[in-house]
mmCIF file of C-alpha atoms and ligand atoms in Angstrom:
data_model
loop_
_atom_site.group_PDB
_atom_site.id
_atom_site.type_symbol
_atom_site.label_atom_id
_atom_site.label_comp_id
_atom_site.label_asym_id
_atom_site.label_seq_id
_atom_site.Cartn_x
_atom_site.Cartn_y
_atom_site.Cartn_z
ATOM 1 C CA UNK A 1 58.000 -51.055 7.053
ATOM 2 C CA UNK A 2 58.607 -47.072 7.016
ATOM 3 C CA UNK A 3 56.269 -45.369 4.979
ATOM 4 C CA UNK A 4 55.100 -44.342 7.654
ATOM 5 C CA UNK A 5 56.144 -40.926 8.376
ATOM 6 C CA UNK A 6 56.136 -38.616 10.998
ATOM 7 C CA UNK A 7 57.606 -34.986 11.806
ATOM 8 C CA UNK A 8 57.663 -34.356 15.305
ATOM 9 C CA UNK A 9 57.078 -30.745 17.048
ATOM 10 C CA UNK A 10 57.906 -30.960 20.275
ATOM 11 C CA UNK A 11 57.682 -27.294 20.753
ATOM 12 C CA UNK A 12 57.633 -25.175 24.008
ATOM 13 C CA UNK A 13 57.301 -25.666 28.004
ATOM 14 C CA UNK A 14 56.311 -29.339 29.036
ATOM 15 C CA UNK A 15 56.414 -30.359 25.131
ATOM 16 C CA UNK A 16 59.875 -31.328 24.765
ATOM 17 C CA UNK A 17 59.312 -33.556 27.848
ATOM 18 C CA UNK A 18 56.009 -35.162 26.814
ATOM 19 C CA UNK A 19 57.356 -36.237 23.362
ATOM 20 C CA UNK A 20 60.166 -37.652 25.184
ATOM 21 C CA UNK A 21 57.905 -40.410 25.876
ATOM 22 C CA UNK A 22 56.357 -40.243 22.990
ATOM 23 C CA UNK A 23 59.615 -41.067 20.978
ATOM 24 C CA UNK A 24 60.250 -44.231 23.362
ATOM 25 C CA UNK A 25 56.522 -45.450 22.515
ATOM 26 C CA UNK A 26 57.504 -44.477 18.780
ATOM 27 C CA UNK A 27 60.355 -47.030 19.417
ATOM 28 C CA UNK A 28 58.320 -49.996 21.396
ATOM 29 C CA UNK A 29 56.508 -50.540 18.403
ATOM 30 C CA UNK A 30 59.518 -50.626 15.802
ATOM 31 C CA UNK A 31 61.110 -52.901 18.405
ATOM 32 C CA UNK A 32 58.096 -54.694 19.009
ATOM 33 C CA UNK A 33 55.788 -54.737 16.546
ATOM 34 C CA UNK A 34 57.821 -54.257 13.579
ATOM 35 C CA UNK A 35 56.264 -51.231 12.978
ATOM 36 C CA UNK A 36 58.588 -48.901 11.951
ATOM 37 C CA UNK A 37 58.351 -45.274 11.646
ATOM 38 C CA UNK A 38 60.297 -42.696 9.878
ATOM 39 C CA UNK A 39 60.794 -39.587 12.513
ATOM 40 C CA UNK A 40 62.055 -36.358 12.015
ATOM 41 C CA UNK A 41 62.245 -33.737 14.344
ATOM 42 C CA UNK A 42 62.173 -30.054 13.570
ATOM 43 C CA UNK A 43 61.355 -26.564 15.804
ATOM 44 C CA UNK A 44 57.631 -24.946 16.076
ATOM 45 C CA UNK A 45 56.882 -21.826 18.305
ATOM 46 C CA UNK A 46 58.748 -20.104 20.525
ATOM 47 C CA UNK A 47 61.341 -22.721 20.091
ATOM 48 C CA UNK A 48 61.409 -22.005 16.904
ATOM 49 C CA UNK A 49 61.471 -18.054 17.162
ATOM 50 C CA UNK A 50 64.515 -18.553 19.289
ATOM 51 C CA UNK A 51 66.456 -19.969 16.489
ATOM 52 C CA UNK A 52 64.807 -18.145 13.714
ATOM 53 C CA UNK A 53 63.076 -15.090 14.580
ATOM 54 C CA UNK A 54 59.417 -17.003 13.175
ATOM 55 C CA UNK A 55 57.545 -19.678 14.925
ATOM 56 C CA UNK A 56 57.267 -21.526 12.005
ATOM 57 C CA UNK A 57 60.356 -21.666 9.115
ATOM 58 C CA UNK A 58 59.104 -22.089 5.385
ATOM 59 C CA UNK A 59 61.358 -25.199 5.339
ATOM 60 C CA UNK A 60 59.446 -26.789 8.433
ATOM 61 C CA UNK A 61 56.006 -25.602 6.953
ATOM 62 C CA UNK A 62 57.358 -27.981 3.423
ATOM 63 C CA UNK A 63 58.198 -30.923 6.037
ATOM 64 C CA UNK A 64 54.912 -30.638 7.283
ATOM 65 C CA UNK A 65 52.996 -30.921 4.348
ATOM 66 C CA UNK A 66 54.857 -33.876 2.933
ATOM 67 C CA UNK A 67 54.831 -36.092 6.126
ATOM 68 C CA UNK A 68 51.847 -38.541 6.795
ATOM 69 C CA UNK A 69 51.227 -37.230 10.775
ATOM 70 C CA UNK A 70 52.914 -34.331 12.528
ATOM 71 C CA UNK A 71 53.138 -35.148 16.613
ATOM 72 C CA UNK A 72 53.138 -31.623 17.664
ATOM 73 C CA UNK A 73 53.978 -31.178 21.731
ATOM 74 C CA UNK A 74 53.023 -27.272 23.112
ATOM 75 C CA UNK A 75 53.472 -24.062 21.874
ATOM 76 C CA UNK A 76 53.373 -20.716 24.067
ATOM 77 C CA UNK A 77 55.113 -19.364 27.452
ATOM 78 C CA UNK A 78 55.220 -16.169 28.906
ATOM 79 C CA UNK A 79 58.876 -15.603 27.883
ATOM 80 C CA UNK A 80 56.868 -14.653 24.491
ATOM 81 C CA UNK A 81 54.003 -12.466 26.142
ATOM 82 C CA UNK A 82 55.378 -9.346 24.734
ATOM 83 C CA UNK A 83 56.019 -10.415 21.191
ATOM 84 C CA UNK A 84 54.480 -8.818 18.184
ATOM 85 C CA UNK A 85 51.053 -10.552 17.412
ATOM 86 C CA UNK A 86 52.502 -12.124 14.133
ATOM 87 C CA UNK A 87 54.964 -13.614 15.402
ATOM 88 C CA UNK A 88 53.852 -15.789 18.735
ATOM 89 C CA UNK A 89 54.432 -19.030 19.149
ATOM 90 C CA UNK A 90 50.594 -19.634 18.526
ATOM 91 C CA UNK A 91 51.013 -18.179 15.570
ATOM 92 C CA UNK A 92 53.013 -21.379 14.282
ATOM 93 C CA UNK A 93 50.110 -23.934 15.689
ATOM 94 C CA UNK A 94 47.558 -21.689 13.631
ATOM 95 C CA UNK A 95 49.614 -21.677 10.240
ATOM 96 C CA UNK A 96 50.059 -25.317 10.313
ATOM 97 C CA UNK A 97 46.485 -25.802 10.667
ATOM 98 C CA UNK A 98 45.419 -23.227 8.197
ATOM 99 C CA UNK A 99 47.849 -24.812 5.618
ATOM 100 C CA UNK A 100 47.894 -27.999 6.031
ATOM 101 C CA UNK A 101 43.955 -27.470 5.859
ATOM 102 C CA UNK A 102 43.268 -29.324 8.953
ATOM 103 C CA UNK A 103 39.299 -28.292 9.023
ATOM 104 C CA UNK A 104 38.363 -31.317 11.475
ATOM 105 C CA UNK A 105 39.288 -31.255 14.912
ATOM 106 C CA UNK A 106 38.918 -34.534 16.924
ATOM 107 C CA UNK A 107 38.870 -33.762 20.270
ATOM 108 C CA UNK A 108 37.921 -36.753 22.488
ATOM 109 C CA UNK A 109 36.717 -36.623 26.436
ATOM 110 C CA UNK A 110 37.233 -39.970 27.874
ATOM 111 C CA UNK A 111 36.812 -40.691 31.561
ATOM 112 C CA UNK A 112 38.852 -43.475 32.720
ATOM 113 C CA UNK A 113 37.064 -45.178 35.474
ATOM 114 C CA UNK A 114 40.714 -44.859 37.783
ATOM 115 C CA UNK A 115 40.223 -41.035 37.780
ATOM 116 C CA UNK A 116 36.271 -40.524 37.854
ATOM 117 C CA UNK A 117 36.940 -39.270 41.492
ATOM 118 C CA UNK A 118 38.931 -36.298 40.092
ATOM 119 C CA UNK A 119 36.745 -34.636 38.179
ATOM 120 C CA UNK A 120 35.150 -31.427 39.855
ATOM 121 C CA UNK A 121 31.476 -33.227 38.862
ATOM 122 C CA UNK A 122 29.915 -36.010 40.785
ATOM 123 C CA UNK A 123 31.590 -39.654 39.485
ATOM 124 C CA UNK A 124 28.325 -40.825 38.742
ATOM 125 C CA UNK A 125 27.843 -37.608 35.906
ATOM 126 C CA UNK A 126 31.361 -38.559 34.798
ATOM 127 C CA UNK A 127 31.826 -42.112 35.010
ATOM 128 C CA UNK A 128 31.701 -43.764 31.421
ATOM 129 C CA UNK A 129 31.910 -40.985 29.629
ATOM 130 C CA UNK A 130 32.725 -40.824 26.284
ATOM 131 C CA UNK A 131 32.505 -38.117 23.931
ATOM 132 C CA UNK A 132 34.131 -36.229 20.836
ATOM 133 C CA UNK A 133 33.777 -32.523 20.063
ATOM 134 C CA UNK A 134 34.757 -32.104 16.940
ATOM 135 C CA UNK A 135 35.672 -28.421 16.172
ATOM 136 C CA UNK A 136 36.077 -26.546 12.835
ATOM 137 C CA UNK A 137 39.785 -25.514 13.089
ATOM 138 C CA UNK A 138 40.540 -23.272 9.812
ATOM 139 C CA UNK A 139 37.842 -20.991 9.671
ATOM 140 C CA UNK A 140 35.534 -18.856 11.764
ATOM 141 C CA UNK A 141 36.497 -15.944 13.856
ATOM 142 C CA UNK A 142 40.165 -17.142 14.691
ATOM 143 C CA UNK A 143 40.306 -16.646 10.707
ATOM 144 C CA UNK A 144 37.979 -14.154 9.471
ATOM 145 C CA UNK A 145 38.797 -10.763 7.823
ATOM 146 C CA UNK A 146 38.474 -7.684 8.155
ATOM 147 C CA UNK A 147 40.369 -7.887 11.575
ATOM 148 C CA UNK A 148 42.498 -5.538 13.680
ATOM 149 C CA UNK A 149 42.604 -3.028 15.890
ATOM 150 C CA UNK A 150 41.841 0.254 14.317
ATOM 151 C CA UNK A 151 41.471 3.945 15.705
ATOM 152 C CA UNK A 152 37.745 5.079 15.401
ATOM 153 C CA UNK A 153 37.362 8.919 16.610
ATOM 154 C CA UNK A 154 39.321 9.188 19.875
ATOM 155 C CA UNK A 155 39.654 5.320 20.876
ATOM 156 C CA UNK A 156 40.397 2.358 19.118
ATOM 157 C CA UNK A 157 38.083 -0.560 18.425
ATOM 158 C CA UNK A 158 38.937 -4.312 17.977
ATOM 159 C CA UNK A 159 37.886 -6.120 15.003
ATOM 160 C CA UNK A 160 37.304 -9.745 14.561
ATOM 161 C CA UNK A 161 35.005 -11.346 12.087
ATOM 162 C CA UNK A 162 33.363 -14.608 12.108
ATOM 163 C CA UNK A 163 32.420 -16.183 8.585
ATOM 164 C CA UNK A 164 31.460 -19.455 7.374
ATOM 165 C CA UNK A 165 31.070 -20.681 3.903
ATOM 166 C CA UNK A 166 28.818 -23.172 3.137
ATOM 167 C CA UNK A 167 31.357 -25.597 1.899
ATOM 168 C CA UNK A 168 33.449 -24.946 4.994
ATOM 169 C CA UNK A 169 30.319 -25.904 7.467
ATOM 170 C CA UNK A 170 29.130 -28.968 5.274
ATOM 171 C CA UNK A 171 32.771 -30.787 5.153
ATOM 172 C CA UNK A 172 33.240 -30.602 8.682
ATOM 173 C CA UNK A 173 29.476 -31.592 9.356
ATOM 174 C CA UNK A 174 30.208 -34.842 7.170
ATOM 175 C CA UNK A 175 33.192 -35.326 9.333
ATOM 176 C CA UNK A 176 30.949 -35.886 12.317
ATOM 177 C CA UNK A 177 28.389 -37.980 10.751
ATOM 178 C CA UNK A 178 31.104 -40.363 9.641
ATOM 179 C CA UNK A 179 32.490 -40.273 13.305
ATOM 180 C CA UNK A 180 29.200 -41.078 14.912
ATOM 181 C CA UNK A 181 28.879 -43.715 12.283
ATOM 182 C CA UNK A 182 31.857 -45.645 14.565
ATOM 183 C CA UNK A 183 30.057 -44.613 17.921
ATOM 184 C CA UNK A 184 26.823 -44.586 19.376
ATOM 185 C CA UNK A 185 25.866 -42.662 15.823
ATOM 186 C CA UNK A 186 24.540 -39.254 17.761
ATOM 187 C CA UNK A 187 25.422 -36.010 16.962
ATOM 188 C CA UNK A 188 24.787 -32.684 18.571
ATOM 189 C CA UNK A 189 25.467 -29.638 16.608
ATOM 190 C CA UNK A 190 26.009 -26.333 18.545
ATOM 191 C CA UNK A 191 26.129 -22.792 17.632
ATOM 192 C CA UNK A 192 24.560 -19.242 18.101
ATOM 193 C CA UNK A 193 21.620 -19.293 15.731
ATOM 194 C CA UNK A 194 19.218 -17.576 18.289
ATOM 195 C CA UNK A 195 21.971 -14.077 17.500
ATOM 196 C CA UNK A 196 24.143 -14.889 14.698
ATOM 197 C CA UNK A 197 23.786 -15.328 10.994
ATOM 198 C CA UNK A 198 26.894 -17.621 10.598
ATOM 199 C CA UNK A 199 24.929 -19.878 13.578
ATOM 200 C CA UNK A 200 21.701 -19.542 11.238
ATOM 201 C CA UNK A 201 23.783 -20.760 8.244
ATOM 202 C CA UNK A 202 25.496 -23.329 10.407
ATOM 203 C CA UNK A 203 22.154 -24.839 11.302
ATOM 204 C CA UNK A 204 21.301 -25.369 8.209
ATOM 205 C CA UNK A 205 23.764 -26.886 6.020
ATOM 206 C CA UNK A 206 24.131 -29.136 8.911
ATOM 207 C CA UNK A 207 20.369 -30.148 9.346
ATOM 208 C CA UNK A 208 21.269 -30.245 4.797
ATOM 209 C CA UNK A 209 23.936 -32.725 4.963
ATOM 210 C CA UNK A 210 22.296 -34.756 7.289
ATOM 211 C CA UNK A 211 18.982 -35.484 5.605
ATOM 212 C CA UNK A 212 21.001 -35.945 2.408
ATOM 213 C CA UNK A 213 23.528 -38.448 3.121
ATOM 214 C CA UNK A 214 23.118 -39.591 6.857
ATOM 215 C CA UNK A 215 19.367 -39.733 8.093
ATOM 216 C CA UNK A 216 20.143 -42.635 9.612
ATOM 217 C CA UNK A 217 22.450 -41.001 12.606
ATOM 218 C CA UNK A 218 20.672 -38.867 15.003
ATOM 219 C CA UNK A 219 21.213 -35.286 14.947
ATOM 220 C CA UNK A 220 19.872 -32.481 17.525
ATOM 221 C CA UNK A 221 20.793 -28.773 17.773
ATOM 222 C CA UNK A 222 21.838 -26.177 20.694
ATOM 223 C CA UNK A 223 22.663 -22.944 21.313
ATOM 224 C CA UNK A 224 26.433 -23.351 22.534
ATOM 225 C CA UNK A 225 25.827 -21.333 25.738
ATOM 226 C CA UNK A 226 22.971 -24.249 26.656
ATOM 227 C CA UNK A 227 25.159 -26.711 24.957
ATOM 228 C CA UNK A 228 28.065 -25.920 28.093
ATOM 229 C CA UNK A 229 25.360 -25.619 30.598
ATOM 230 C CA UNK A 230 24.264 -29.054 29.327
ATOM 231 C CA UNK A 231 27.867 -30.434 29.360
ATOM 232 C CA UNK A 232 28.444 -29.869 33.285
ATOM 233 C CA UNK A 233 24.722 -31.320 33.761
ATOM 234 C CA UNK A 234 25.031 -34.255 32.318
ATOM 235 C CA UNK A 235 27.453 -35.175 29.486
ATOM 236 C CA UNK A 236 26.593 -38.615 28.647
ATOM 237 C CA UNK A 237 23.690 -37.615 26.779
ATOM 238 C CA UNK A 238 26.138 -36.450 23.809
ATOM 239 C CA UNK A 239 28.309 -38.992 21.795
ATOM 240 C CA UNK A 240 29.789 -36.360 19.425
ATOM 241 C CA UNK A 241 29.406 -32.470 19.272
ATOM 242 C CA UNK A 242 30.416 -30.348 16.123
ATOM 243 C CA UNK A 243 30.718 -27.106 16.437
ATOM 244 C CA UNK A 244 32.683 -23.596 15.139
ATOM 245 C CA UNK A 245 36.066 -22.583 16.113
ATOM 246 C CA UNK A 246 35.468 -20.448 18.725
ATOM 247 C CA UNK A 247 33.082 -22.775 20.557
ATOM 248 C CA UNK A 248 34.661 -25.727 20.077
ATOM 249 C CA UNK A 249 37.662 -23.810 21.590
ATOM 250 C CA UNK A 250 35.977 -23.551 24.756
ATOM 251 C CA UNK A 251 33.680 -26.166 24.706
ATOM 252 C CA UNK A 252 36.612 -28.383 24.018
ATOM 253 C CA UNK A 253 38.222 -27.136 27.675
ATOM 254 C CA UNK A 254 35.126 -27.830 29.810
ATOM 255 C CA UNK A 255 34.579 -31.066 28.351
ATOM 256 C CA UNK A 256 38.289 -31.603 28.976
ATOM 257 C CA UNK A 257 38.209 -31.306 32.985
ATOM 258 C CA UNK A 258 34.855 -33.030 32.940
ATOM 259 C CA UNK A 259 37.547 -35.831 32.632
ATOM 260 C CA UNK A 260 39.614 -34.982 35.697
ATOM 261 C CA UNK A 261 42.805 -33.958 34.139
ATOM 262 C CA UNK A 262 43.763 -32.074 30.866
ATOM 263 C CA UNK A 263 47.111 -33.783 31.219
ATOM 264 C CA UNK A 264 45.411 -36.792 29.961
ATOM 265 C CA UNK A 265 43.632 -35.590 26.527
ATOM 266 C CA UNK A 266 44.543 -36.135 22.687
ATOM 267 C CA UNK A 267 43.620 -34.800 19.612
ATOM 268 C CA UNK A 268 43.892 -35.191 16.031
ATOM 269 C CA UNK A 269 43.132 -31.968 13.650
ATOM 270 C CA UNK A 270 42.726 -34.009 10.119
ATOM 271 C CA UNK A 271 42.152 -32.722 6.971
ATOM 272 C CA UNK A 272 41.567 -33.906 3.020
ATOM 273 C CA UNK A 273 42.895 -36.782 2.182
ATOM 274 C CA UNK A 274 46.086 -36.619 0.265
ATOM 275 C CA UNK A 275 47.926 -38.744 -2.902
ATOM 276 C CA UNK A 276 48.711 -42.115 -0.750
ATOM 277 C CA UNK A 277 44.667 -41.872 1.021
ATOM 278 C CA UNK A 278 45.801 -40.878 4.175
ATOM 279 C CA UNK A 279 44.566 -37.366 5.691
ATOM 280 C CA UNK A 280 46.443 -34.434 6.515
ATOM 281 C CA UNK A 281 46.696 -34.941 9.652
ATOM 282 C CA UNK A 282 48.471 -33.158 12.643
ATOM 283 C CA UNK A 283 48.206 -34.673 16.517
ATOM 284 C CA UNK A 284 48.577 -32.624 19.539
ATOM 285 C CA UNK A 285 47.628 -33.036 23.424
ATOM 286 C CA UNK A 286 45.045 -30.593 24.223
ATOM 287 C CA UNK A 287 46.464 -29.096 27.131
ATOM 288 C CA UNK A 288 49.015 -25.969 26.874
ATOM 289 C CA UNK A 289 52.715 -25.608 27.519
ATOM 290 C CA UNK A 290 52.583 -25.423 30.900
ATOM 291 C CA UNK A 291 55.364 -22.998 31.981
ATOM 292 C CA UNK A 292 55.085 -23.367 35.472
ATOM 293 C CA UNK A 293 56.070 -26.441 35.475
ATOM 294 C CA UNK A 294 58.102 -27.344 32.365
ATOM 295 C CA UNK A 295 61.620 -28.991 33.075
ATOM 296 C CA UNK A 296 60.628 -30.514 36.558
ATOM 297 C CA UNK A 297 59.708 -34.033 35.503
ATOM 298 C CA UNK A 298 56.303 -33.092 36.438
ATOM 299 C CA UNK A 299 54.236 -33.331 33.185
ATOM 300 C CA UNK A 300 51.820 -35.984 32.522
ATOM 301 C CA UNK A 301 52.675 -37.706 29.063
ATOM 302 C CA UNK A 302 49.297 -39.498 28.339
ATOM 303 C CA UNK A 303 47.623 -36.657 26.426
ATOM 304 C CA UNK A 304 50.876 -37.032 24.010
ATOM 305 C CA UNK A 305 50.534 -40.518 24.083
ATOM 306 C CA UNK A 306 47.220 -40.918 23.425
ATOM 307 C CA UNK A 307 47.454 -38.471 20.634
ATOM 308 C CA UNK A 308 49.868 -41.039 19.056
ATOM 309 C CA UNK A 309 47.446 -43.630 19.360
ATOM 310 C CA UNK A 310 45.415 -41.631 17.511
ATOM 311 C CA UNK A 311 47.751 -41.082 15.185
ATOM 312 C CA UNK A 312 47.833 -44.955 14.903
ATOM 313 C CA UNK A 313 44.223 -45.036 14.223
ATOM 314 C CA UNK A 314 43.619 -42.342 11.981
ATOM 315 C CA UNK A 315 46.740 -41.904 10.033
ATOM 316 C CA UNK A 316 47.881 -45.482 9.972
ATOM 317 C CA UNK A 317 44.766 -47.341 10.001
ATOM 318 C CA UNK A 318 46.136 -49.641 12.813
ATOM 319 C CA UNK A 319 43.055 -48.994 15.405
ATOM 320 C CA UNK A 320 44.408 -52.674 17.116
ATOM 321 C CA UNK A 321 47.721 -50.916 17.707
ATOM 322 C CA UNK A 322 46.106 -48.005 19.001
ATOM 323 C CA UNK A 323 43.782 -49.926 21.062
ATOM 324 C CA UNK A 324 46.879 -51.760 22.649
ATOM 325 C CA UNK A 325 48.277 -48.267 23.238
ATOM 326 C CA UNK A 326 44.973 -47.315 25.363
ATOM 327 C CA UNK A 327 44.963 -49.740 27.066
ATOM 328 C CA UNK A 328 48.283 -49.780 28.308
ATOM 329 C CA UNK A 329 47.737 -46.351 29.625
ATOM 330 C CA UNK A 330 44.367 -47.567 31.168
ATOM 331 C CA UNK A 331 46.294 -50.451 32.881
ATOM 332 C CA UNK A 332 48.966 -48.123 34.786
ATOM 333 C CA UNK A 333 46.180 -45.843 35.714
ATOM 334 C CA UNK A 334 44.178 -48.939 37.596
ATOM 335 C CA UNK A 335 47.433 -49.510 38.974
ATOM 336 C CA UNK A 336 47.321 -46.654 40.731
ATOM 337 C CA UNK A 337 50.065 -44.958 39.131
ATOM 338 C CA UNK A 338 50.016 -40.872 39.043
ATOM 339 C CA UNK A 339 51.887 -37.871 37.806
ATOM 340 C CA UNK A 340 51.913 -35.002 39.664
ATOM 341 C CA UNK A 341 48.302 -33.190 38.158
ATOM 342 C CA UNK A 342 46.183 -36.540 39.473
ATOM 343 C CA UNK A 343 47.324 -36.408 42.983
ATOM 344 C CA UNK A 344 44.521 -36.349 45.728
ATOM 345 C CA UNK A 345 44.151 -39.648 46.801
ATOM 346 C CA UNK A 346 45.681 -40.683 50.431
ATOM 347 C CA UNK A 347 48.939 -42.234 50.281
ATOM 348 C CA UNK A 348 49.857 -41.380 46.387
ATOM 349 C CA UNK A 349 53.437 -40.557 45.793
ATOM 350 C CA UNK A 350 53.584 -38.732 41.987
ATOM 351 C CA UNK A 351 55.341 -40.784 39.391
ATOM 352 C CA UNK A 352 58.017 -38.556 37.174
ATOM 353 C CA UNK A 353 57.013 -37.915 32.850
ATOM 354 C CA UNK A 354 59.742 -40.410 32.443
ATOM 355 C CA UNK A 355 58.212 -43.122 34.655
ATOM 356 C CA UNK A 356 54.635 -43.116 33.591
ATOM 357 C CA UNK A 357 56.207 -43.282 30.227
ATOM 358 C CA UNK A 358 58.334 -46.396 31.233
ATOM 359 C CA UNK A 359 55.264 -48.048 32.892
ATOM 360 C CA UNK A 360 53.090 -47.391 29.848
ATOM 361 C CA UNK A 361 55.981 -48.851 28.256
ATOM 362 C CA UNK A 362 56.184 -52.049 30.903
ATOM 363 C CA UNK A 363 52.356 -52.506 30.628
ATOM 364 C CA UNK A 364 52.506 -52.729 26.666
ATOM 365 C CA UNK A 365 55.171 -55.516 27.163
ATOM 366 C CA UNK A 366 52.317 -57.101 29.260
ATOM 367 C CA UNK A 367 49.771 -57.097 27.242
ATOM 368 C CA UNK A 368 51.844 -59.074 24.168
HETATM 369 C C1 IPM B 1 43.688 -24.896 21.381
HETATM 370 C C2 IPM B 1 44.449 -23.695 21.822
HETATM 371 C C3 IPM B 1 44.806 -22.893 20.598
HETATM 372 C C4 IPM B 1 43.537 -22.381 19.968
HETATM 373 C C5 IPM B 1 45.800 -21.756 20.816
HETATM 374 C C6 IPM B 1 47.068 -22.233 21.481
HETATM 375 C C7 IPM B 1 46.104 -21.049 19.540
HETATM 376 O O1 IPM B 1 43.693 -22.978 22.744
HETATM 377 O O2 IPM B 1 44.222 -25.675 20.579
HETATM 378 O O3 IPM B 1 42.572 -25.093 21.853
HETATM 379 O O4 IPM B 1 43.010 -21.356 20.364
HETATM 380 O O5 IPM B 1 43.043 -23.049 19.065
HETATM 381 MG MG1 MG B 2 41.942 -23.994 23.399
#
């Protein structure tokens, strides 16, 4: 039973809401499955500023560490626009992944064949597809010193700096291989090398680690510009994509709408593995807060829930029990069912957070 820990975030805007459902799914398998899981809750972001005057306490940072998953919901709203720099609600999300480690990013974009009609590309580019960025998440330019904003003469100049070490580009380059491994064993590595050293480096420890302990998956290389370009053109060709932080940033958000809605898309951010084998591991949905429409009912919960389910898979090593999880939420979306971000079709009345979460809920009673 227990040992199976989890610390849950909820965070800012829609996030509350979103784990909401999480927490009943949490509760369906204890119920259920006799899977039981040992939840705590604590404060992250602005949420946490509120109450503390940090987006991220010491005392939560020490929960963190010592849980087996961390569900985290949203950070951000424009209630904290104005803040000082170190002490957004971002800021928390970054020093939980820097911390904790968390150098693999896992960022799946599935197309479920109910909601190929609304992505902005033609169903046929979209239909199918299947496809994992996985971005570097502790290093890079979000990370990289000497950065500021420093006076230079008579104006000021802004100073980030991207940097890669070796070790940091090989670990998360194994990461992929071992992904593809599980999939269709392709991987596309993207970066810069055409203008920047760190891409030049990047290309080859990658190209390294691949002829040295996994010739047998398929590797290509892009420029990330040509890389998106190649994404909106046809983004079947690619089974999983590893890139830097910055790219897989915004490659990660293209590839996202490819898939109609990013209401409906996990991740998991995993790092080394710890004493019991199990990674660090920290899940989140991809989207944001949403402040426009937190506290309406509005917000889709799948990207939360699916980020549980991979939570199940990667943290738990109960891929069935995620797989039961999917496909609950691939049931209700045949059904027809739809929160308020998928609507479009004729005669589609949006579903509240609560009741997509109960259907999800109604369809895994189904499928026992
Ligand atoms: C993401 C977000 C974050 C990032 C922000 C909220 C710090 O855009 O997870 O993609 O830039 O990494
Ligand atoms: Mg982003």
């Amino acid at each position: 039973m227990a040992n199976h820990s989890i610390l849950i975030l909820a965070g800012d805007g829609i996030g509350p809401e979103v784990m909401a459902e999480v927490r009943k799914v949490i509760d369906w398998f204890g119920a259920r499955r006799g899977i039981g899981f040992d939840v705590s809750e604590d404060l992250v972001g602005g949420a946490a500023y509120d109450a503390h005057g940090t987006p991220l306490t010491d005392a939560t940072m020490e929960k963190a560490q010592a849980v087996d998953a961390v569900l985290l919901g949203a950070v951000g709203g424009p209630k904290y626009d104005k803040l000082d720099f170190s002490v957004k609600p971002e800021r928390g999300l970054l020093r939980l992944r820097k911390e904790m480690d968390l150098f693999a990013n896992l960022r799946p974009a599935q197309c479920f064949d109910a909601l190929a009609d609304f992505s902005s590309l033609k169903r046929e580019v979209v239909a199918g597809l299947d496809i994992v960025i996985v971005r570097e998440l502790t290093s890079g330019i979000y990370f990289g010193e000497p950065r500021g904003i420093i006076t230079e003469g008579n104006e000021r100049v802004g100073i980030n700096t991207q940097r890669y070490t070796e070790s940091e580009i090989a670990r998360v380059a194994k990461s992929a291989f071992e992904l593809a491994r599980k999939r269709s064993n392709k991987v596309c590595s993207m970066e810069k090398a055409n203008v920047m050293e760190s891409g030049i480096l990047w290309r080859e420890v990658v190209q390294e680690v691949h002829d040295r302990d996994y010739p047998d998956v398929e590797l290509s290389h892009m420029y990330a510009d040509a890389g998106a370009m190649q994404l909106c053109r046809w983004p079947k060709q690619f089974d999983v994509i590893v890139t830097d932080n910055l790219f897989g940033d915004l490659l990660s958000d293209a590839a996202a709408m490819l898939t109609g809605s990013l209401g409906m898309l996990p991740s998991a951010s995993l790092g080394a593995p710890m004493a019991n084998g199990r990674p660090k591991a920290l899940y989140e949905p991809v989207h944001g807060s949403a402040p426009d429409i937190a506290g309406q009912g509005k917000a889709n919960p799948i990207a939360c829930i699916l980020s549980f389910a991979m939570a199940l898979r990667y943290s738990f090593d109960l891929g069935d029990e995620a797989g039961r999880l999917e496909a609950a939420v691939e049931k209700v979306l045949a059904d027809g069912l739809r929160t308020a971000d998928l609507l479009g079709e004729e005669g589609v009345t949006p579903v509240s957070t609560s009741e997509m979460g109960d259907a999800i809920l109604g369809a895994l009673d189904a499928g026992l």
